[in-house]
Amino acid sequence: MIRFLNLKKINERYEPEITSRVNKVIKSGWYILGEEVENFEKNFAAYCGTKFAVSCANGLDALRLIIAAYGFCSGDEIIVPANTYIASILAISQNGCVPVLVEPDEKTYNINFELIESKITEKTKAIMPVHLYGQAVEMGKIYELAKKYNLKIIEDAAQAHGASFNGMKTGKMGDAAGFSFYPGKNLGCLGDGGCVTTDDEQLASRIRILRNYGSDRKYHHIAKGFNSRLDEIQAAVLDVKLKKLDEDNQRRRQIAAFYRKNIKNPALILPEIYEETAHVWHLFVIRCQKRDELQKYLKEKGVETLIHYPIPPHRQLAYEEMKKESFPISERIHNEVLSLPMSQVLEDDEAGYVVDVLNGWCGC
């Protein structure tokens, strides 16, 4: 079986340094908000090209903390792509704000810039571009709209660690960005983890307070905060893996280029990219009208695949209030997408086998 993602094999590449760093944390006796967190935050900010990085418990919290720190009020609107993972939308609604959904570009799966302006109202406070599947959003039009309407740009960079466009990395493209370090991400820890990057010192300071029970110093609480802290062990692991992120992303690009060059089945729609460095291929997503039949065929041939994501957010029971809204492009995408095996440890012969199996499928 060619696995979709082999986390054990991925993490073995960083030994023995991970074990050494974890043992150092254990022996230190300090496990929350210590030296390892400070080191990782400094190094990740430098990597993204931002002045500040503030770690937290997970990617959802990273976005929630940004919105909370801006102090948006109940009923304020934030524009977000309709085909994103539900965490983007949860972060908005859990702050009392209203997610305003915009259809994606059907070729790149990122938000359709041409549809944003028509959704802006006097209640709009921010645009949340999502660098979906690992491809950085082309931000030019979004910058124009943000400036014209005095809006904040909150990047959802949960799937795009290290992606860049026109020389600028994700995490640096907006006023603030939220990252996830879930184990399956391009930069993943051994549990949950997240981070906010920004050049705004006041925002970074506010998020540090909010992530730690609203406390600016021990037992002194100046805000109704959260408990959302990256622990020392996860910070140590991330700091080790950060050193190889660019190398790992480049290997993913090689595999993606091989897929895009050699998959020839006319029943399959392959992903399109803006430029090579814009995409770090967190996921390699194809589309097929007979997606479920294709997935079953691949499983029979020993190729593991996943669906990201089978149900769009506006069709989830949690957002029943959106059920009357129609987003036909998003719905079509969610009905057709299939994610192929993709990671920095996928072997050439494994990728070749995936291609051969896909080209041999006659389900059309």
Short mmCIF file of C-alpha atoms in Angstrom, two decimals:
data_model
loop_
_atom_site.label_atom_id
_atom_site.label_comp_id
_atom_site.label_asym_id
_atom_site.label_seq_id
_atom_site.Cartn_x
_atom_site.Cartn_y
_atom_site.Cartn_z
CA MET A 1 0.00 0.00 0.00
CA ILE A 2 1.31 3.44 -0.95
CA ARG A 3 0.23 5.53 2.00
CA PHE A 4 -1.21 8.98 1.58
CA LEU A 5 1.14 10.29 4.27
CA ASN A 6 3.76 8.41 6.31
CA LEU A 7 4.30 10.55 9.41
CA LYS A 8 6.57 7.98 11.06
CA LYS A 9 8.95 8.04 8.10
CA ILE A 10 8.83 11.84 7.92
CA ASN A 11 9.75 12.31 11.57
CA GLU A 12 12.50 9.69 11.53
CA ARG A 13 14.45 12.02 9.22
CA TYR A 14 14.97 14.47 12.08
CA GLU A 15 16.47 12.01 14.50
CA PRO A 16 18.45 12.02 16.72
CA GLU A 17 18.05 15.80 17.11
CA ILE A 18 14.36 15.63 18.04
CA THR A 19 15.05 13.12 20.81
CA SER A 20 17.93 15.22 22.09
CA ARG A 21 15.86 18.41 22.19
CA VAL A 22 12.87 16.69 23.81
CA ASN A 23 15.09 15.16 26.48
CA LYS A 24 16.55 18.59 27.14
CA VAL A 25 13.04 19.96 27.75
CA ILE A 26 12.12 17.08 30.04
CA LYS A 27 15.25 17.56 32.12
CA SER A 28 14.75 21.33 32.30
CA GLY A 29 11.58 21.04 34.37
CA TRP A 30 10.01 23.98 32.43
CA TYR A 31 7.25 22.93 30.03
CA ILE A 32 5.11 25.97 29.16
CA LEU A 33 6.16 29.33 27.64
CA GLY A 34 9.88 28.92 28.15
CA GLU A 35 13.13 29.05 26.21
CA GLU A 36 12.08 26.65 23.45
CA VAL A 37 8.95 28.66 22.64
CA GLU A 38 10.96 31.89 22.58
CA ASN A 39 13.56 30.37 20.26
CA PHE A 40 11.03 28.93 17.87
CA GLU A 41 8.98 32.14 17.73
CA LYS A 42 12.12 34.12 16.92
CA ASN A 43 13.24 31.67 14.25
CA PHE A 44 9.82 31.30 12.64
CA ALA A 45 9.35 35.07 12.47
CA ALA A 46 12.73 35.36 10.78
CA TYR A 47 11.81 32.60 8.35
CA CYS A 48 8.53 34.30 7.38
CA GLY A 49 10.16 37.73 7.26
CA THR A 50 7.96 39.23 9.97
CA LYS A 51 8.86 41.13 13.10
CA PHE A 52 6.83 38.91 15.41
CA ALA A 53 5.59 35.35 15.76
CA VAL A 54 3.32 34.39 18.65
CA SER A 55 2.70 30.68 19.09
CA CYS A 56 -0.52 29.15 20.34
CA ALA A 57 -2.30 25.82 20.75
CA ASN A 58 -3.50 25.22 17.17
CA GLY A 59 -4.32 26.81 13.85
CA LEU A 60 -7.94 27.55 14.69
CA ASP A 61 -6.82 29.44 17.79
CA ALA A 62 -4.28 31.39 15.73
CA LEU A 63 -7.11 32.82 13.62
CA ARG A 64 -9.44 33.23 16.60
CA LEU A 65 -6.80 35.16 18.50
CA ILE A 66 -6.14 37.52 15.59
CA ILE A 67 -9.82 38.37 15.25
CA ALA A 68 -10.25 38.74 19.02
CA ALA A 69 -7.15 40.94 19.26
CA TYR A 70 -8.52 43.29 16.62
CA GLY A 71 -11.61 43.71 18.77
CA PHE A 72 -14.14 43.22 16.01
CA CYS A 73 -17.71 43.49 17.27
CA SER A 74 -20.68 41.15 17.00
CA GLY A 75 -22.10 41.35 13.50
CA ASP A 76 -18.89 42.55 11.87
CA GLU A 77 -18.25 40.78 8.58
CA ILE A 78 -15.14 38.95 7.37
CA ILE A 79 -14.87 37.77 3.77
CA VAL A 80 -13.59 34.21 3.35
CA PRO A 81 -13.52 31.64 0.52
CA ALA A 82 -16.50 29.30 0.40
CA ASN A 83 -14.42 26.17 -0.24
CA THR A 84 -12.04 26.48 2.71
CA TYR A 85 -11.72 24.07 5.62
CA ILE A 86 -14.31 24.84 8.26
CA ALA A 87 -11.70 26.15 10.77
CA SER A 88 -11.41 29.40 8.80
CA ILE A 89 -15.12 30.00 9.24
CA LEU A 90 -15.26 28.79 12.85
CA ALA A 91 -12.64 31.37 13.82
CA ILE A 92 -14.90 34.10 12.46
CA SER A 93 -18.21 32.96 13.93
CA GLN A 94 -16.74 32.06 17.33
CA ASN A 95 -15.78 35.72 17.70
CA GLY A 96 -19.38 36.77 17.03
CA CYS A 97 -18.51 37.93 13.52
CA VAL A 98 -20.26 36.96 10.30
CA PRO A 99 -18.43 34.88 7.66
CA VAL A 100 -19.23 36.17 4.17
CA LEU A 101 -18.46 33.45 1.66
CA VAL A 102 -16.95 34.03 -1.78
CA GLU A 103 -16.57 31.43 -4.50
CA PRO A 104 -13.07 30.24 -5.48
CA ASP A 105 -11.26 30.39 -8.79
CA GLU A 106 -12.00 26.97 -10.24
CA LYS A 107 -8.47 26.60 -11.63
CA THR A 108 -6.41 27.43 -8.54
CA TYR A 109 -9.03 26.80 -5.80
CA ASN A 110 -8.04 30.05 -4.09
CA ILE A 111 -10.51 32.89 -3.58
CA ASN A 112 -11.78 34.56 -6.76
CA PHE A 113 -10.51 38.13 -6.53
CA GLU A 114 -13.14 39.39 -8.99
CA LEU A 115 -16.00 38.43 -6.70
CA ILE A 116 -14.78 40.02 -3.47
CA GLU A 117 -15.74 43.66 -3.96
CA SER A 118 -19.42 42.90 -4.50
CA LYS A 119 -19.52 41.30 -1.03
CA ILE A 120 -18.04 44.30 0.80
CA THR A 121 -20.52 46.26 2.96
CA GLU A 122 -20.27 48.90 5.64
CA LYS A 123 -19.99 46.04 8.15
CA THR A 124 -16.97 44.43 6.46
CA LYS A 125 -13.84 44.57 8.62
CA ALA A 126 -11.45 42.11 7.02
CA ILE A 127 -10.65 39.76 4.15
CA MET A 128 -9.33 36.31 5.01
CA PRO A 129 -7.52 34.84 1.99
CA VAL A 130 -6.79 31.13 2.44
CA HIS A 131 -3.65 29.72 0.83
CA LEU A 132 -5.49 26.51 0.08
CA TYR A 133 -3.68 23.20 -0.48
CA GLY A 134 -0.35 25.04 -0.15
CA GLN A 135 -0.65 27.63 -2.94
CA ALA A 136 -0.09 31.25 -1.96
CA VAL A 137 -2.88 33.59 -2.98
CA GLU A 138 -2.01 36.22 -5.59
CA MET A 139 -2.58 39.20 -3.32
CA GLY A 140 -2.55 42.20 -5.67
CA LYS A 141 -6.31 42.68 -5.98
CA ILE A 142 -6.81 42.00 -2.28
CA TYR A 143 -4.30 44.71 -1.38
CA GLU A 144 -6.20 47.17 -3.58
CA LEU A 145 -9.52 46.35 -1.94
CA ALA A 146 -8.11 46.44 1.58
CA LYS A 147 -6.67 49.88 0.97
CA LYS A 148 -9.80 51.19 -0.76
CA TYR A 149 -12.17 50.06 2.00
CA ASN A 150 -9.79 50.25 4.98
CA LEU A 151 -9.92 46.51 5.68
CA LYS A 152 -7.56 44.20 7.52
CA ILE A 153 -6.04 41.23 5.71
CA ILE A 154 -5.90 38.07 7.83
CA GLU A 155 -4.08 35.25 6.06
CA ASP A 156 -5.09 31.67 6.71
CA ALA A 157 -1.68 30.12 6.07
CA ALA A 158 -2.43 26.81 7.80
CA GLN A 159 -1.54 24.79 4.69
CA ALA A 160 1.17 26.96 3.16
CA HIS A 161 4.31 27.09 5.31
CA GLY A 162 7.11 28.42 3.13
CA ALA A 163 5.05 29.26 0.05
CA SER A 164 5.91 32.58 -1.54
CA PHE A 165 4.69 34.85 -4.30
CA ASN A 166 6.82 37.52 -5.96
CA GLY A 167 9.47 36.87 -3.31
CA MET A 168 7.18 37.36 -0.30
CA LYS A 169 6.41 34.43 1.99
CA THR A 170 3.03 33.55 3.40
CA GLY A 171 2.72 34.97 6.88
CA LYS A 172 4.10 38.28 5.61
CA MET A 173 1.43 39.01 3.00
CA GLY A 174 -1.27 40.43 5.27
CA ASP A 175 -1.68 42.38 8.48
CA ALA A 176 -1.51 39.08 10.36
CA ALA A 177 -1.48 35.39 9.53
CA GLY A 178 -2.53 32.19 11.26
CA PHE A 179 -0.53 28.97 10.88
CA SER A 180 -1.30 25.41 11.94
CA PHE A 181 1.36 22.91 12.96
CA TYR A 182 -0.92 19.87 12.94
CA PRO A 183 1.28 16.78 12.40
CA GLY A 184 0.34 16.38 8.73
CA LYS A 185 1.31 19.93 7.74
CA ASN A 186 4.47 20.72 5.78
CA LEU A 187 5.83 21.99 9.12
CA GLY A 188 4.13 19.78 11.68
CA CYS A 189 4.74 19.02 15.33
CA LEU A 190 4.02 15.81 17.25
CA GLY A 191 0.63 17.05 18.43
CA ASP A 192 -1.32 20.24 17.91
CA GLY A 193 0.23 23.67 17.56
CA GLY A 194 -0.30 27.03 15.90
CA CYS A 195 1.21 30.47 15.45
CA VAL A 196 0.39 34.06 14.49
CA THR A 197 2.84 36.13 12.46
CA THR A 198 2.63 39.91 12.11
CA ASP A 199 4.64 43.12 11.87
CA ASP A 200 2.20 44.85 14.23
CA GLU A 201 3.83 45.09 17.66
CA GLN A 202 0.61 46.12 19.39
CA LEU A 203 -1.30 43.20 17.87
CA ALA A 204 1.45 40.72 18.83
CA SER A 205 1.44 42.01 22.40
CA ARG A 206 -2.34 41.71 22.60
CA ILE A 207 -2.26 38.14 21.31
CA ARG A 208 0.40 37.16 23.86
CA ILE A 209 -1.97 38.39 26.57
CA LEU A 210 -5.06 36.73 25.11
CA ARG A 211 -3.37 33.33 24.63
CA ASN A 212 -2.47 33.22 28.34
CA TYR A 213 -5.80 33.76 30.12
CA GLY A 214 -5.77 37.46 29.28
CA SER A 215 -2.81 37.95 31.62
CA ASP A 216 -0.04 40.50 31.16
CA ARG A 217 1.72 39.18 34.24
CA LYS A 218 1.04 36.31 36.63
CA TYR A 219 -2.40 36.46 38.27
CA HIS A 220 -3.08 39.88 36.71
CA HIS A 221 -5.78 39.59 34.01
CA ILE A 222 -6.58 42.57 31.84
CA ALA A 223 -8.72 40.76 29.23
CA LYS A 224 -11.08 37.80 28.96
CA GLY A 225 -8.53 35.55 27.34
CA PHE A 226 -7.97 31.95 26.31
CA ASN A 227 -5.73 29.09 27.33
CA SER A 228 -3.90 28.63 24.04
CA ARG A 229 -0.20 28.00 24.44
CA LEU A 230 2.30 25.96 22.46
CA ASP A 231 4.16 23.69 24.86
CA GLU A 232 7.95 23.52 25.10
CA ILE A 233 8.25 20.03 23.61
CA GLN A 234 6.28 20.93 20.48
CA ALA A 235 8.26 24.16 20.10
CA ALA A 236 11.51 22.20 20.28
CA VAL A 237 10.30 19.73 17.65
CA LEU A 238 9.18 22.53 15.33
CA ASP A 239 12.47 24.37 15.71
CA VAL A 240 14.34 21.24 14.59
CA LYS A 241 12.07 20.67 11.59
CA LEU A 242 12.03 24.32 10.50
CA LYS A 243 15.66 23.97 9.37
CA LYS A 244 14.63 21.51 6.65
CA LEU A 245 11.33 23.11 5.62
CA ASP A 246 12.62 24.60 2.37
CA GLU A 247 14.33 21.33 1.45
CA ASP A 248 11.16 19.38 2.21
CA ASN A 249 9.02 21.79 0.20
CA GLN A 250 11.35 21.50 -2.76
CA ARG A 251 10.98 17.72 -2.71
CA ARG A 252 7.19 18.16 -2.72
CA ARG A 253 7.53 20.44 -5.76
CA GLN A 254 9.53 17.75 -7.56
CA ILE A 255 6.82 15.17 -6.95
CA ALA A 256 4.10 17.60 -8.01
CA ALA A 257 5.96 18.44 -11.20
CA PHE A 258 6.25 14.71 -11.95
CA TYR A 259 2.52 14.21 -11.37
CA ARG A 260 1.58 17.20 -13.53
CA LYS A 261 3.87 16.15 -16.37
CA ASN A 262 2.97 12.47 -16.45
CA ILE A 263 -0.69 12.10 -15.47
CA LYS A 264 -2.38 11.93 -18.86
CA ASN A 265 -5.83 10.53 -18.13
CA PRO A 266 -8.35 12.90 -19.81
CA ALA A 267 -10.94 12.18 -17.11
CA LEU A 268 -8.77 13.95 -14.53
CA ILE A 269 -8.36 17.68 -13.93
CA LEU A 270 -4.91 18.58 -12.61
CA PRO A 271 -4.13 21.59 -10.38
CA GLU A 272 -2.83 24.82 -11.91
CA ILE A 273 -0.22 27.07 -10.31
CA TYR A 274 0.73 30.75 -10.44
CA GLU A 275 4.48 30.21 -10.20
CA GLU A 276 6.69 27.42 -8.85
CA THR A 277 7.54 28.97 -5.48
CA ALA A 278 3.92 29.96 -4.84
CA HIS A 279 3.00 26.34 -4.14
CA VAL A 280 4.42 24.06 -1.45
CA TRP A 281 1.99 21.23 -2.23
CA HIS A 282 0.61 20.49 1.20
CA LEU A 283 -1.91 18.59 -0.89
CA PHE A 284 -1.88 17.48 -4.52
CA VAL A 285 -5.55 17.62 -5.45
CA ILE A 286 -7.02 16.32 -8.68
CA ARG A 287 -10.65 16.44 -9.73
CA CYS A 288 -12.80 13.78 -11.31
CA GLN A 289 -16.54 13.63 -12.01
CA LYS A 290 -16.49 9.98 -10.92
CA ARG A 291 -14.38 10.70 -7.85
CA ASP A 292 -15.78 7.97 -5.61
CA GLU A 293 -15.31 5.30 -8.28
CA LEU A 294 -11.76 6.49 -8.85
CA GLN A 295 -10.95 6.43 -5.15
CA LYS A 296 -12.27 2.88 -4.86
CA TYR A 297 -10.17 1.82 -7.87
CA LEU A 298 -7.02 3.38 -6.42
CA LYS A 299 -7.60 1.62 -3.09
CA GLU A 300 -7.94 -1.72 -4.88
CA LYS A 301 -4.62 -1.00 -6.60
CA GLY A 302 -2.90 -0.18 -3.30
CA VAL A 303 -2.93 3.63 -3.45
CA GLU A 304 -4.30 5.46 -0.42
CA THR A 305 -6.09 8.77 -1.09
CA LEU A 306 -8.12 11.26 0.94
CA ILE A 307 -10.87 13.78 0.19
CA HIS A 308 -10.22 17.39 1.20
CA TYR A 309 -13.08 18.11 1.81
CA PRO A 310 -16.25 16.10 1.09
CA ILE A 311 -18.77 18.66 2.40
CA PRO A 312 -18.47 22.44 1.95
CA PRO A 313 -18.89 24.58 5.09
CA HIS A 314 -22.25 26.04 4.04
CA ARG A 315 -23.66 22.52 3.80
CA GLN A 316 -22.51 21.49 7.28
CA LEU A 317 -25.12 21.10 10.00
CA ALA A 318 -23.10 23.47 12.19
CA TYR A 319 -23.90 26.26 9.71
CA GLU A 320 -27.54 25.43 9.06
CA GLU A 321 -28.24 29.17 8.75
CA MET A 322 -26.32 29.10 5.46
CA LYS A 323 -28.22 26.19 3.92
CA LYS A 324 -30.21 28.42 1.59
CA GLU A 325 -27.07 30.00 0.13
CA SER A 326 -25.80 28.66 -3.17
CA PHE A 327 -22.14 28.24 -4.08
CA PRO A 328 -22.22 25.95 -7.12
CA ILE A 329 -18.48 26.15 -7.88
CA SER A 330 -17.55 25.20 -4.31
CA GLU A 331 -20.12 22.42 -4.29
CA ARG A 332 -18.80 21.01 -7.56
CA ILE A 333 -15.22 21.16 -6.29
CA HIS A 334 -16.10 19.37 -3.05
CA ASN A 335 -17.88 16.65 -5.04
CA GLU A 336 -14.92 16.06 -7.35
CA VAL A 337 -11.67 16.58 -5.41
CA LEU A 338 -9.32 13.74 -4.51
CA SER A 339 -5.93 14.14 -2.82
CA LEU A 340 -3.10 11.92 -4.04
CA PRO A 341 -0.16 10.68 -1.94
CA MET A 342 2.17 13.62 -1.34
CA SER A 343 5.02 14.14 1.09
CA GLN A 344 8.74 14.79 1.19
CA VAL A 345 9.38 11.07 1.81
CA LEU A 346 7.37 9.73 -1.13
CA GLU A 347 9.77 7.72 -3.29
CA ASP A 348 10.15 8.20 -7.06
CA ASP A 349 8.96 4.67 -7.78
CA GLU A 350 5.91 5.19 -5.57
CA ALA A 351 4.98 8.37 -7.43
CA GLY A 352 5.54 6.51 -10.68
CA TYR A 353 3.19 3.75 -9.62
CA VAL A 354 0.49 6.28 -8.70
CA VAL A 355 0.80 7.83 -12.17
CA ASP A 356 0.63 4.44 -13.90
CA VAL A 357 -2.48 3.45 -11.96
CA LEU A 358 -4.21 6.75 -12.72
CA ASN A 359 -3.37 6.55 -16.42
CA GLY A 360 -4.67 3.00 -16.53
CA TRP A 361 -8.08 3.88 -15.12
CA CYS A 362 -10.89 3.58 -17.67
CA GLY A 363 -13.72 4.91 -15.52
CA CYS A 364 -14.49 7.71 -17.97
#
